[in-house]
Amino acid sequence: MSELFHQFTRRKFIFTSGASAGAVLLKGCVGNPPEPNAGNTLSRETAQPVANFSPEQAPETNAVKLGYVPIVEAAPLIIALEKGFFAKYGMTNVELSKQASWGSARDNVEIGSAGGGIDGGQWQMPMPHLITEGLITKGNQKIPMYVLCQLITHGNGIAMANKHQGSGIGLQLADAKSIFSKLKASPTPFTAAQTFPAVNQDFWIRYWLAAGGIDPDVDVKLLTVPSAQTVANMKTGTMDAFSTGDPWPFRIVKDKIGFMAALTAEIWKNHPEEYLAMRADWVDQHPKATKALLKGIMEAQQWCDNFDNRQEMANILAQRAYFNVPVDVLIPPFMGKYDMGEGRQIDDRSMAALYWKDEKGSVSYPYKSHDLWFITESVRWGFLPKDYIVNNATKARALIDKVNREDIWKEAAKEAGIATSDIPTKTSRGIEEFFDGTKFDPQNPEAYLKSLQIKKVSV
């Protein structure tokens, strides 16, 4: 691991810890997580009828503890619990534990449920790979993780403070570069936040800025703030922008404290977002329970993708125990209707949060080619050394093969009776294209890096 990554993690994670503490101080604000032990762990120990599976498919245990962060990516976990899909496959004692921040989730998976933590749950990428490598754990302890499925595509955006209304800041930044230049030279540079360094929501805002000719490490100030503090921080005027998941971007618009510059669905249509990943030791000890969990999540994802269910889904997620937000900040984005502010409207279900299928096929299946993009972006920004990508990404591919267990997904899908046409036959989704015309070919990640004008790595 490079010294740059050491410095980055030390600096950023200290800020994350402070932000987590702030979440407790701001507990009175709508949407902020409750204090520890204040009812933020839910379980359903139930005697609901289970599916008619054969004895050899019966799970070794009916109990597991999954962490989640209150954004729409968590919906399949919550719906699988609330609608009885976990119980249907024998997982009758699933606990969902709300995490105050991604740093808290990392800390809790380190100790595992036996130590009062979690067995796995919802993750930004490539957190499971970084935890496996011991790059973001205490004492650099290697804790092997398995990526088991993708939970969602879309559902994220970049929100701007109202003070930038009319400045020309939107998906394309060519006409707004002078704004960033002026702020860079001022005592208060453009300050943007993401929810955890070197993962999804950091990558989205970095890609968007760099595509507009703005260097995220030079021209702006990037900070880490838990997603549930987004609204509170924007209200104070201390942040110019946030990269985070719904319901927080739309809430900023609805509360008239900001507008949306871009949806991630605009930056990269049908992009990989957040994933289910578990401690490898839990999966290895409970292979049948792992597949039972996956079957419950797959059924929940299909339920979530039925737009006739989205009002009920919003009603469930809005509850105090989960997101603790008004239903009306959830339902419009779930229906693909985004009020972006500044008079811009989007009404397109293909750009809504999708959980089972999108225009490119399976959302749930964890394509290895997407893992490779996340690792390639990590190299781009100096979070990982270049040796992960050289020699046609030999080192990255070896890590992905160890962490990504798409084979378990396929086994679970077949046992659940998923149509053969809905089970991908290739581990790569092929060439991906972004809003600025840049293409990522998983067969040649170095070419992708070479094509990028703004980056930290030299290729």
Short mmCIF file of C-alpha atoms in Angstrom, two decimals:
data_model
loop_
_atom_site.label_atom_id
_atom_site.label_comp_id
_atom_site.label_asym_id
_atom_site.label_seq_id
_atom_site.Cartn_x
_atom_site.Cartn_y
_atom_site.Cartn_z
CA MET A 1 0.00 0.00 0.00
CA SER A 2 1.31 3.41 -0.97
CA GLU A 3 2.30 6.05 1.59
CA LEU A 4 -0.22 8.35 -0.11
CA PHE A 5 -3.02 5.95 0.80
CA HIS A 6 -1.76 5.84 4.42
CA GLN A 7 -1.81 9.64 4.60
CA PHE A 8 -5.21 9.82 2.94
CA THR A 9 -6.84 7.36 5.31
CA ARG A 10 -5.35 8.96 8.42
CA ARG A 11 -6.55 12.42 7.42
CA LYS A 12 -9.98 11.44 6.18
CA PHE A 13 -10.93 8.94 8.83
CA ILE A 14 -10.19 11.39 11.62
CA PHE A 15 -12.75 13.70 10.01
CA THR A 16 -15.21 10.83 9.64
CA SER A 17 -14.99 10.09 13.35
CA GLY A 18 -15.72 13.69 14.13
CA ALA A 19 -18.66 13.67 11.75
CA SER A 20 -20.08 10.59 13.44
CA ALA A 21 -19.91 12.31 16.77
CA GLY A 22 -21.65 15.29 15.23
CA ALA A 23 -24.47 13.04 14.13
CA VAL A 24 -25.23 12.33 17.78
CA LEU A 25 -25.10 16.04 18.70
CA LEU A 26 -27.53 16.78 15.87
CA LYS A 27 -29.91 13.98 16.75
CA GLY A 28 -32.82 16.39 16.95
CA CYS A 29 -32.55 17.17 13.23
CA VAL A 30 -34.91 15.25 11.00
CA GLY A 31 -33.18 12.29 9.40
CA ASN A 32 -30.18 12.07 11.70
CA PRO A 33 -29.50 8.64 13.20
CA PRO A 34 -30.60 8.01 16.79
CA GLU A 35 -28.23 7.62 19.68
CA PRO A 36 -26.62 4.20 20.11
CA ASN A 37 -28.98 1.65 21.67
CA ALA A 38 -31.97 3.90 20.91
CA GLY A 39 -33.85 1.37 18.85
CA ASN A 40 -31.76 1.44 15.69
CA THR A 41 -31.58 -2.34 15.37
CA LEU A 42 -34.66 -4.14 14.08
CA SER A 43 -35.35 -7.84 13.76
CA ARG A 44 -38.20 -10.08 12.76
CA GLU A 45 -38.13 -13.34 14.69
CA THR A 46 -41.12 -14.88 13.02
CA ALA A 47 -42.94 -18.12 12.45
CA GLN A 48 -44.12 -17.13 8.97
CA PRO A 49 -44.37 -20.06 6.54
CA VAL A 50 -41.15 -20.74 4.72
CA ALA A 51 -40.77 -21.61 1.08
CA ASN A 52 -41.14 -25.18 -0.05
CA PHE A 53 -37.41 -25.78 -0.43
CA SER A 54 -35.76 -29.15 -0.20
CA PRO A 55 -34.05 -30.20 3.06
CA GLU A 56 -30.59 -29.83 1.52
CA GLN A 57 -31.33 -26.11 0.98
CA ALA A 58 -32.33 -25.45 4.61
CA PRO A 59 -30.05 -22.76 6.13
CA GLU A 60 -27.53 -23.76 8.80
CA THR A 61 -28.73 -20.82 10.93
CA ASN A 62 -31.77 -18.58 10.82
CA ALA A 63 -29.92 -15.64 12.40
CA VAL A 64 -27.76 -12.91 10.90
CA LYS A 65 -27.04 -9.25 11.63
CA LEU A 66 -26.85 -6.87 8.67
CA GLY A 67 -25.81 -3.23 8.73
CA TYR A 68 -27.44 -0.57 6.59
CA VAL A 69 -27.28 3.18 6.03
CA PRO A 70 -30.63 5.01 5.67
CA ILE A 71 -30.57 5.73 1.95
CA VAL A 72 -32.55 4.09 -0.86
CA GLU A 73 -29.80 1.54 -1.51
CA ALA A 74 -30.93 -0.21 1.69
CA ALA A 75 -34.46 -0.81 0.41
CA PRO A 76 -34.00 -4.49 -0.59
CA LEU A 77 -32.77 -5.37 2.91
CA ILE A 78 -35.61 -3.53 4.63
CA ILE A 79 -38.29 -4.85 2.26
CA ALA A 80 -36.98 -8.42 2.55
CA LEU A 81 -37.42 -8.12 6.32
CA GLU A 82 -40.73 -6.28 6.35
CA LYS A 83 -42.45 -8.34 3.62
CA GLY A 84 -41.28 -11.68 4.99
CA PHE A 85 -38.99 -12.62 2.09
CA PHE A 86 -36.10 -13.50 4.40
CA ALA A 87 -38.42 -15.66 6.50
CA LYS A 88 -39.79 -17.33 3.38
CA TYR A 89 -36.38 -18.91 2.78
CA GLY A 90 -35.77 -19.87 6.41
CA MET A 91 -34.00 -16.73 7.63
CA THR A 92 -36.50 -16.00 10.40
CA ASN A 93 -34.17 -14.06 12.71
CA VAL A 94 -32.59 -11.33 10.59
CA GLU A 95 -31.50 -8.17 12.40
CA LEU A 96 -31.06 -4.89 10.54
CA SER A 97 -28.76 -2.45 12.33
CA LYS A 98 -28.82 1.21 11.28
CA GLN A 99 -25.27 2.54 10.98
CA ALA A 100 -24.47 6.15 11.90
CA SER A 101 -21.87 6.35 9.12
CA TRP A 102 -19.87 4.20 6.73
CA GLY A 103 -16.99 4.39 9.17
CA SER A 104 -19.25 2.86 11.81
CA ALA A 105 -20.23 0.07 9.41
CA ARG A 106 -16.57 -0.69 8.76
CA ASP A 107 -15.81 -0.74 12.49
CA ASN A 108 -18.77 -3.02 13.19
CA VAL A 109 -17.93 -5.55 10.49
CA GLU A 110 -14.38 -5.71 11.85
CA ILE A 111 -15.63 -7.08 15.17
CA GLY A 112 -18.47 -9.16 13.68
CA SER A 113 -21.82 -9.93 15.28
CA ALA A 114 -20.13 -12.11 17.93
CA GLY A 115 -18.41 -8.98 19.23
CA GLY A 116 -21.54 -6.84 19.05
CA GLY A 117 -21.01 -5.73 15.46
CA ILE A 118 -22.44 -6.98 12.17
CA ASP A 119 -21.90 -9.94 9.84
CA GLY A 120 -22.14 -7.79 6.72
CA GLY A 121 -24.72 -5.74 4.91
CA GLN A 122 -24.90 -2.75 2.56
CA TRP A 123 -21.61 -1.32 1.24
CA GLN A 124 -20.24 1.31 -1.04
CA MET A 125 -17.62 0.00 -3.42
CA PRO A 126 -14.84 -0.99 -3.19
CA MET A 127 -15.10 -1.09 0.63
CA PRO A 128 -15.30 -4.92 0.72
CA HIS A 129 -12.08 -5.13 -1.29
CA LEU A 130 -10.30 -2.54 0.88
CA ILE A 131 -11.39 -4.34 4.07
CA THR A 132 -10.22 -7.64 2.59
CA GLU A 133 -6.81 -6.09 1.87
CA GLY A 134 -6.64 -4.48 5.33
CA LEU A 135 -6.32 -1.03 3.80
CA ILE A 136 -9.00 0.73 5.86
CA THR A 137 -9.12 -1.42 9.01
CA LYS A 138 -7.54 -0.85 12.39
CA GLY A 139 -3.95 -2.01 12.37
CA ASN A 140 -4.38 -2.91 8.69
CA GLN A 141 -5.99 -6.19 9.75
CA LYS A 142 -7.10 -8.19 6.71
CA ILE A 143 -10.73 -9.26 7.08
CA PRO A 144 -11.82 -11.23 4.01
CA MET A 145 -15.17 -10.16 2.58
CA TYR A 146 -17.41 -11.55 -0.15
CA VAL A 147 -19.44 -9.38 -2.53
CA LEU A 148 -22.70 -11.25 -3.12
CA CYS A 149 -25.03 -8.99 -5.09
CA GLN A 150 -25.61 -5.46 -6.30
CA LEU A 151 -28.49 -3.82 -4.44
CA ILE A 152 -29.43 -0.93 -6.74
CA THR A 153 -28.59 1.30 -9.67
CA HIS A 154 -29.17 5.08 -9.65
CA GLY A 155 -30.73 6.78 -6.60
CA ASN A 156 -27.82 9.20 -6.09
CA GLY A 157 -27.13 12.78 -7.01
CA ILE A 158 -25.02 15.87 -6.51
CA ALA A 159 -26.84 18.63 -4.67
CA MET A 160 -25.78 22.28 -4.68
CA ALA A 161 -26.40 25.06 -2.16
CA ASN A 162 -28.87 27.77 -3.14
CA LYS A 163 -26.14 30.40 -3.25
CA HIS A 164 -25.06 28.87 -6.58
CA GLN A 165 -28.48 29.27 -8.22
CA GLY A 166 -28.08 30.71 -11.70
CA SER A 167 -24.32 30.16 -11.79
CA GLY A 168 -24.44 27.63 -14.61
CA ILE A 169 -23.43 24.71 -12.40
CA GLY A 170 -25.13 21.61 -13.79
CA LEU A 171 -24.24 18.31 -15.41
CA GLN A 172 -21.84 20.11 -17.75
CA LEU A 173 -19.43 22.46 -15.98
CA ALA A 174 -17.74 24.15 -18.94
CA ASP A 175 -19.58 27.44 -18.34
CA ALA A 176 -19.02 27.37 -14.58
CA LYS A 177 -15.25 26.89 -14.30
CA SER A 178 -14.74 30.55 -13.39
CA ILE A 179 -16.89 30.04 -10.28
CA PHE A 180 -14.50 27.39 -8.99
CA SER A 181 -11.44 29.46 -9.91
CA LYS A 182 -12.73 32.49 -8.00
CA LEU A 183 -13.58 30.44 -4.93
CA LYS A 184 -10.22 28.66 -5.04
CA ALA A 185 -8.47 32.01 -4.71
CA SER A 186 -10.77 33.15 -1.90
CA PRO A 187 -10.60 32.41 1.86
CA THR A 188 -13.59 30.06 1.39
CA PRO A 189 -12.89 27.57 -1.42
CA PHE A 190 -15.68 25.52 -2.97
CA THR A 191 -16.39 22.87 -0.31
CA ALA A 192 -18.06 19.59 -1.24
CA ALA A 193 -18.83 16.53 0.81
CA GLN A 194 -19.20 12.83 0.24
CA THR A 195 -20.10 10.14 2.77
CA PHE A 196 -16.87 8.11 2.83
CA PRO A 197 -13.53 8.64 1.08
CA ALA A 198 -12.39 6.58 -1.91
CA VAL A 199 -15.73 4.89 -2.62
CA ASN A 200 -18.91 5.35 -4.73
CA GLN A 201 -20.14 8.75 -3.66
CA ASP A 202 -16.61 10.15 -3.64
CA PHE A 203 -16.05 8.77 -7.13
CA TRP A 204 -19.29 10.27 -8.52
CA ILE A 205 -18.45 13.82 -7.54
CA ARG A 206 -14.81 13.40 -8.55
CA TYR A 207 -15.77 12.09 -11.99
CA TRP A 208 -18.29 14.91 -12.50
CA LEU A 209 -15.80 17.62 -11.50
CA ALA A 210 -12.91 16.19 -13.51
CA ALA A 211 -15.07 15.80 -16.62
CA GLY A 212 -15.69 19.54 -16.38
CA GLY A 213 -11.97 20.33 -16.14
CA ILE A 214 -11.96 20.85 -12.37
CA ASP A 215 -9.37 18.95 -10.32
CA PRO A 216 -11.11 17.62 -7.18
CA ASP A 217 -7.80 17.46 -5.29
CA VAL A 218 -6.63 20.95 -6.26
CA ASP A 219 -9.57 23.18 -7.14
CA VAL A 220 -12.05 22.25 -4.39
CA LYS A 221 -12.12 21.08 -0.79
CA LEU A 222 -13.60 17.59 -0.30
CA LEU A 223 -14.81 16.46 3.12
CA THR A 224 -16.50 13.38 4.58
CA VAL A 225 -19.92 13.78 6.24
CA PRO A 226 -22.51 11.07 7.05
CA SER A 227 -25.44 11.04 4.64
CA ALA A 228 -28.07 11.80 7.30
CA GLN A 229 -26.26 15.07 8.12
CA THR A 230 -26.55 16.32 4.56
CA VAL A 231 -29.57 18.53 5.14
CA ALA A 232 -28.29 19.98 8.43
CA ASN A 233 -24.89 20.86 6.94
CA MET A 234 -26.40 22.43 3.83
CA LYS A 235 -28.69 24.56 5.99
CA THR A 236 -25.75 26.00 7.91
CA GLY A 237 -24.16 27.20 4.67
CA THR A 238 -20.89 25.41 5.37
CA MET A 239 -21.16 23.17 2.30
CA ASP A 240 -21.39 24.11 -1.38
CA ALA A 241 -22.25 20.61 -2.59
CA PHE A 242 -23.02 17.08 -1.47
CA SER A 243 -22.70 13.74 -3.23
CA THR A 244 -25.08 11.35 -1.52
CA GLY A 245 -28.04 9.02 -1.93
CA ASP A 246 -31.78 9.68 -1.89
CA PRO A 247 -33.73 10.80 0.03
CA TRP A 248 -31.22 13.49 0.96
CA PRO A 249 -30.60 15.22 -2.43
CA PHE A 250 -34.34 15.53 -3.12
CA ARG A 251 -34.94 16.64 0.47
CA ILE A 252 -32.52 19.53 -0.11
CA VAL A 253 -34.60 20.68 -3.10
CA LYS A 254 -37.92 20.18 -1.32
CA ASP A 255 -36.73 22.16 1.71
CA LYS A 256 -35.62 24.92 -0.69
CA ILE A 257 -32.05 24.99 0.59
CA GLY A 258 -30.45 23.80 -2.65
CA PHE A 259 -30.84 22.35 -6.13
CA MET A 260 -29.64 19.28 -7.99
CA ALA A 261 -26.69 19.73 -10.35
CA ALA A 262 -26.80 16.16 -11.64
CA LEU A 263 -28.16 12.71 -11.02
CA THR A 264 -25.72 9.83 -11.13
CA ALA A 265 -28.17 8.36 -13.67
CA GLU A 266 -27.12 11.27 -15.90
CA ILE A 267 -23.41 10.82 -15.20
CA TRP A 268 -23.44 7.08 -15.94
CA LYS A 269 -26.76 5.53 -16.92
CA ASN A 270 -27.38 2.12 -15.30
CA HIS A 271 -24.24 2.40 -13.20
CA PRO A 272 -23.22 0.01 -10.39
CA GLU A 273 -24.06 1.51 -7.02
CA GLU A 274 -24.08 -0.24 -3.62
CA TYR A 275 -23.76 -3.93 -2.80
CA LEU A 276 -24.48 -6.67 -0.31
CA ALA A 277 -21.22 -8.01 1.10
CA MET A 278 -20.57 -10.31 4.05
CA ARG A 279 -17.62 -11.41 6.12
CA ALA A 280 -16.13 -14.37 4.27
CA ASP A 281 -15.92 -16.43 7.45
CA TRP A 282 -19.69 -16.08 7.97
CA VAL A 283 -20.41 -17.15 4.39
CA ASP A 284 -17.97 -20.05 4.53
CA GLN A 285 -19.57 -21.28 7.75
CA HIS A 286 -23.14 -20.75 6.47
CA PRO A 287 -23.25 -21.37 2.69
CA LYS A 288 -26.93 -22.36 2.66
CA ALA A 289 -27.94 -19.45 4.89
CA THR A 290 -26.03 -17.15 2.53
CA LYS A 291 -28.05 -18.38 -0.43
CA ALA A 292 -31.25 -18.09 1.61
CA LEU A 293 -30.40 -14.44 2.30
CA LEU A 294 -29.74 -13.86 -1.38
CA LYS A 295 -33.03 -15.45 -2.38
CA GLY A 296 -34.90 -13.18 0.03
CA ILE A 297 -33.07 -10.12 -1.31
CA MET A 298 -33.68 -11.13 -4.94
CA GLU A 299 -37.40 -11.46 -4.26
CA ALA A 300 -37.37 -8.10 -2.51
CA GLN A 301 -35.56 -6.52 -5.46
CA GLN A 302 -38.20 -7.81 -7.86
CA TRP A 303 -40.93 -6.49 -5.54
CA CYS A 304 -39.20 -3.10 -5.36
CA ASP A 305 -39.00 -2.87 -9.15
CA ASN A 306 -42.77 -3.16 -9.49
CA PHE A 307 -43.74 0.51 -9.63
CA ASP A 308 -47.19 -0.43 -8.30
CA ASN A 309 -45.42 -1.24 -5.01
CA ARG A 310 -43.49 1.98 -4.71
CA GLN A 311 -46.03 3.87 -2.63
CA GLU A 312 -45.99 1.03 -0.09
CA MET A 313 -42.20 0.88 -0.26
CA ALA A 314 -41.99 4.61 0.46
CA ASN A 315 -44.40 4.21 3.38
CA ILE A 316 -42.22 1.47 4.88
CA LEU A 317 -38.88 3.24 4.40
CA ALA A 318 -40.19 6.57 5.71
CA GLN A 319 -40.89 5.09 9.14
CA ARG A 320 -38.99 6.47 12.12
CA ALA A 321 -37.25 3.12 12.57
CA TYR A 322 -35.71 3.36 9.10
CA PHE A 323 -35.25 6.70 7.27
CA ASN A 324 -37.37 8.94 9.52
CA VAL A 325 -38.41 11.25 6.67
CA PRO A 326 -41.74 12.36 5.18
CA VAL A 327 -43.11 9.96 2.56
CA ASP A 328 -43.39 12.79 0.04
CA VAL A 329 -39.60 13.14 -0.21
CA LEU A 330 -39.34 9.49 -1.23
CA ILE A 331 -42.18 8.79 -3.63
CA PRO A 332 -41.43 11.27 -6.49
CA PRO A 333 -37.82 10.04 -7.04
CA PHE A 334 -39.02 6.43 -6.72
CA MET A 335 -41.37 7.17 -9.64
CA GLY A 336 -38.55 8.75 -11.67
CA LYS A 337 -39.86 12.27 -11.06
CA TYR A 338 -37.11 14.64 -9.98
CA ASP A 339 -37.58 18.32 -9.31
CA MET A 340 -33.96 19.35 -9.85
CA GLY A 341 -34.55 22.96 -8.84
CA GLU A 342 -33.86 25.97 -11.07
CA GLY A 343 -36.93 24.95 -13.08
CA ARG A 344 -35.45 21.67 -14.36
CA GLN A 345 -37.71 18.62 -14.18
CA ILE A 346 -36.99 14.95 -14.93
CA ASP A 347 -39.84 12.49 -15.47
CA ASP A 348 -38.27 9.21 -16.58
CA ARG A 349 -38.71 5.88 -14.84
CA SER A 350 -35.54 4.54 -16.45
CA MET A 351 -33.63 7.07 -14.31
CA ALA A 352 -35.34 6.11 -11.05
CA ALA A 353 -33.76 3.84 -8.46
CA LEU A 354 -33.89 0.34 -9.98
CA TYR A 355 -33.26 -2.85 -8.04
CA TRP A 356 -33.71 -5.90 -10.27
CA LYS A 357 -33.42 -4.87 -13.93
CA ASP A 358 -32.37 -1.87 -15.94
CA GLU A 359 -31.91 -1.15 -19.64
CA LYS A 360 -28.72 -3.23 -19.70
CA GLY A 361 -30.15 -6.29 -17.96
CA SER A 362 -29.53 -7.51 -14.42
CA VAL A 363 -29.05 -5.01 -11.60
CA SER A 364 -28.73 -7.64 -8.87
CA TYR A 365 -25.94 -9.71 -10.43
CA PRO A 366 -22.48 -8.51 -9.30
CA TYR A 367 -20.47 -8.05 -12.51
CA LYS A 368 -16.74 -8.38 -11.95
CA SER A 369 -16.15 -5.74 -14.61
CA HIS A 370 -17.79 -3.18 -12.32
CA ASP A 371 -15.49 -4.14 -9.44
CA LEU A 372 -12.61 -3.47 -11.83
CA TRP A 373 -13.89 0.03 -12.62
CA PHE A 374 -14.02 0.91 -8.92
CA ILE A 375 -10.46 -0.33 -8.42
CA THR A 376 -9.31 1.50 -11.55
CA GLU A 377 -10.81 4.74 -10.20
CA SER A 378 -9.01 4.07 -6.92
CA VAL A 379 -5.75 3.96 -8.84
CA ARG A 380 -6.73 7.07 -10.81
CA TRP A 381 -6.97 9.17 -7.64
CA GLY A 382 -3.97 7.66 -5.86
CA PHE A 383 -6.01 5.70 -3.33
CA LEU A 384 -4.39 2.47 -4.54
CA PRO A 385 -0.95 2.03 -6.12
CA LYS A 386 -0.60 1.58 -9.86
CA ASP A 387 0.51 -2.03 -9.52
CA TYR A 388 -3.16 -3.03 -9.20
CA ILE A 389 -3.72 -2.06 -12.84
CA VAL A 390 -0.43 -2.81 -14.64
CA ASN A 391 -0.05 -6.00 -16.68
CA ASN A 392 -3.71 -5.83 -17.66
CA ALA A 393 -4.79 -5.43 -14.02
CA THR A 394 -3.44 -8.81 -12.92
CA LYS A 395 -3.38 -7.82 -9.25
CA ALA A 396 -6.83 -6.19 -9.36
CA ARG A 397 -8.36 -9.19 -11.11
CA ALA A 398 -6.89 -11.57 -8.54
CA LEU A 399 -8.43 -9.51 -5.72
CA ILE A 400 -11.78 -9.37 -7.52
CA ASP A 401 -11.77 -13.13 -8.05
CA LYS A 402 -11.23 -13.56 -4.30
CA VAL A 403 -13.89 -11.07 -3.18
CA ASN A 404 -16.60 -11.23 -5.85
CA ARG A 405 -18.71 -14.37 -5.37
CA GLU A 406 -20.97 -14.10 -8.37
CA ASP A 407 -20.96 -17.89 -8.41
CA ILE A 408 -22.98 -17.91 -5.17
CA TRP A 409 -25.43 -15.43 -6.70
CA LYS A 410 -25.96 -17.75 -9.66
CA GLU A 411 -26.48 -20.78 -7.42
CA ALA A 412 -29.04 -18.90 -5.35
CA ALA A 413 -30.82 -17.61 -8.45
CA LYS A 414 -31.13 -21.10 -9.89
CA GLU A 415 -32.43 -22.52 -6.60
CA ALA A 416 -34.96 -19.66 -6.41
CA GLY A 417 -36.26 -20.50 -9.87
CA ILE A 418 -35.06 -17.27 -11.49
CA ALA A 419 -35.54 -17.44 -15.27
CA THR A 420 -32.41 -18.52 -17.12
CA SER A 421 -32.69 -15.38 -19.25
CA ASP A 422 -32.26 -13.28 -16.08
CA ILE A 423 -29.02 -15.02 -15.04
CA PRO A 424 -26.01 -13.42 -16.77
CA THR A 425 -23.61 -15.81 -18.48
CA LYS A 426 -20.61 -13.45 -18.49
CA THR A 427 -18.84 -11.75 -15.57
CA SER A 428 -18.29 -8.60 -17.65
CA ARG A 429 -21.05 -6.24 -18.77
CA GLY A 430 -18.73 -5.01 -21.48
CA ILE A 431 -17.73 -1.47 -22.43
CA GLU A 432 -19.28 1.28 -20.30
CA GLU A 433 -19.82 4.89 -21.46
CA PHE A 434 -20.10 8.05 -19.34
CA PHE A 435 -21.89 11.33 -19.98
CA ASP A 436 -18.73 13.02 -21.30
CA GLY A 437 -18.16 10.31 -23.94
CA THR A 438 -15.36 8.56 -22.01
CA LYS A 439 -15.44 4.78 -22.30
CA PHE A 440 -14.24 2.11 -19.90
CA ASP A 441 -13.26 -1.20 -21.47
CA PRO A 442 -12.74 -3.85 -18.76
CA GLN A 443 -10.34 -5.61 -21.10
CA ASN A 444 -7.99 -2.60 -21.03
CA PRO A 445 -8.29 -0.45 -17.88
CA GLU A 446 -4.93 1.21 -18.57
CA ALA A 447 -6.31 2.68 -21.80
CA TYR A 448 -9.16 4.19 -19.79
CA LEU A 449 -6.69 5.80 -17.38
CA LYS A 450 -4.59 7.15 -20.23
CA SER A 451 -7.67 8.77 -21.79
CA LEU A 452 -8.42 10.81 -18.66
CA GLN A 453 -7.00 14.32 -18.53
CA ILE A 454 -7.28 14.84 -14.76
CA LYS A 455 -5.82 12.11 -12.56
CA LYS A 456 -3.15 11.56 -9.94
CA VAL A 457 -1.60 8.46 -11.42
CA SER A 458 0.94 8.66 -14.24
CA VAL A 459 0.30 6.16 -17.04
#
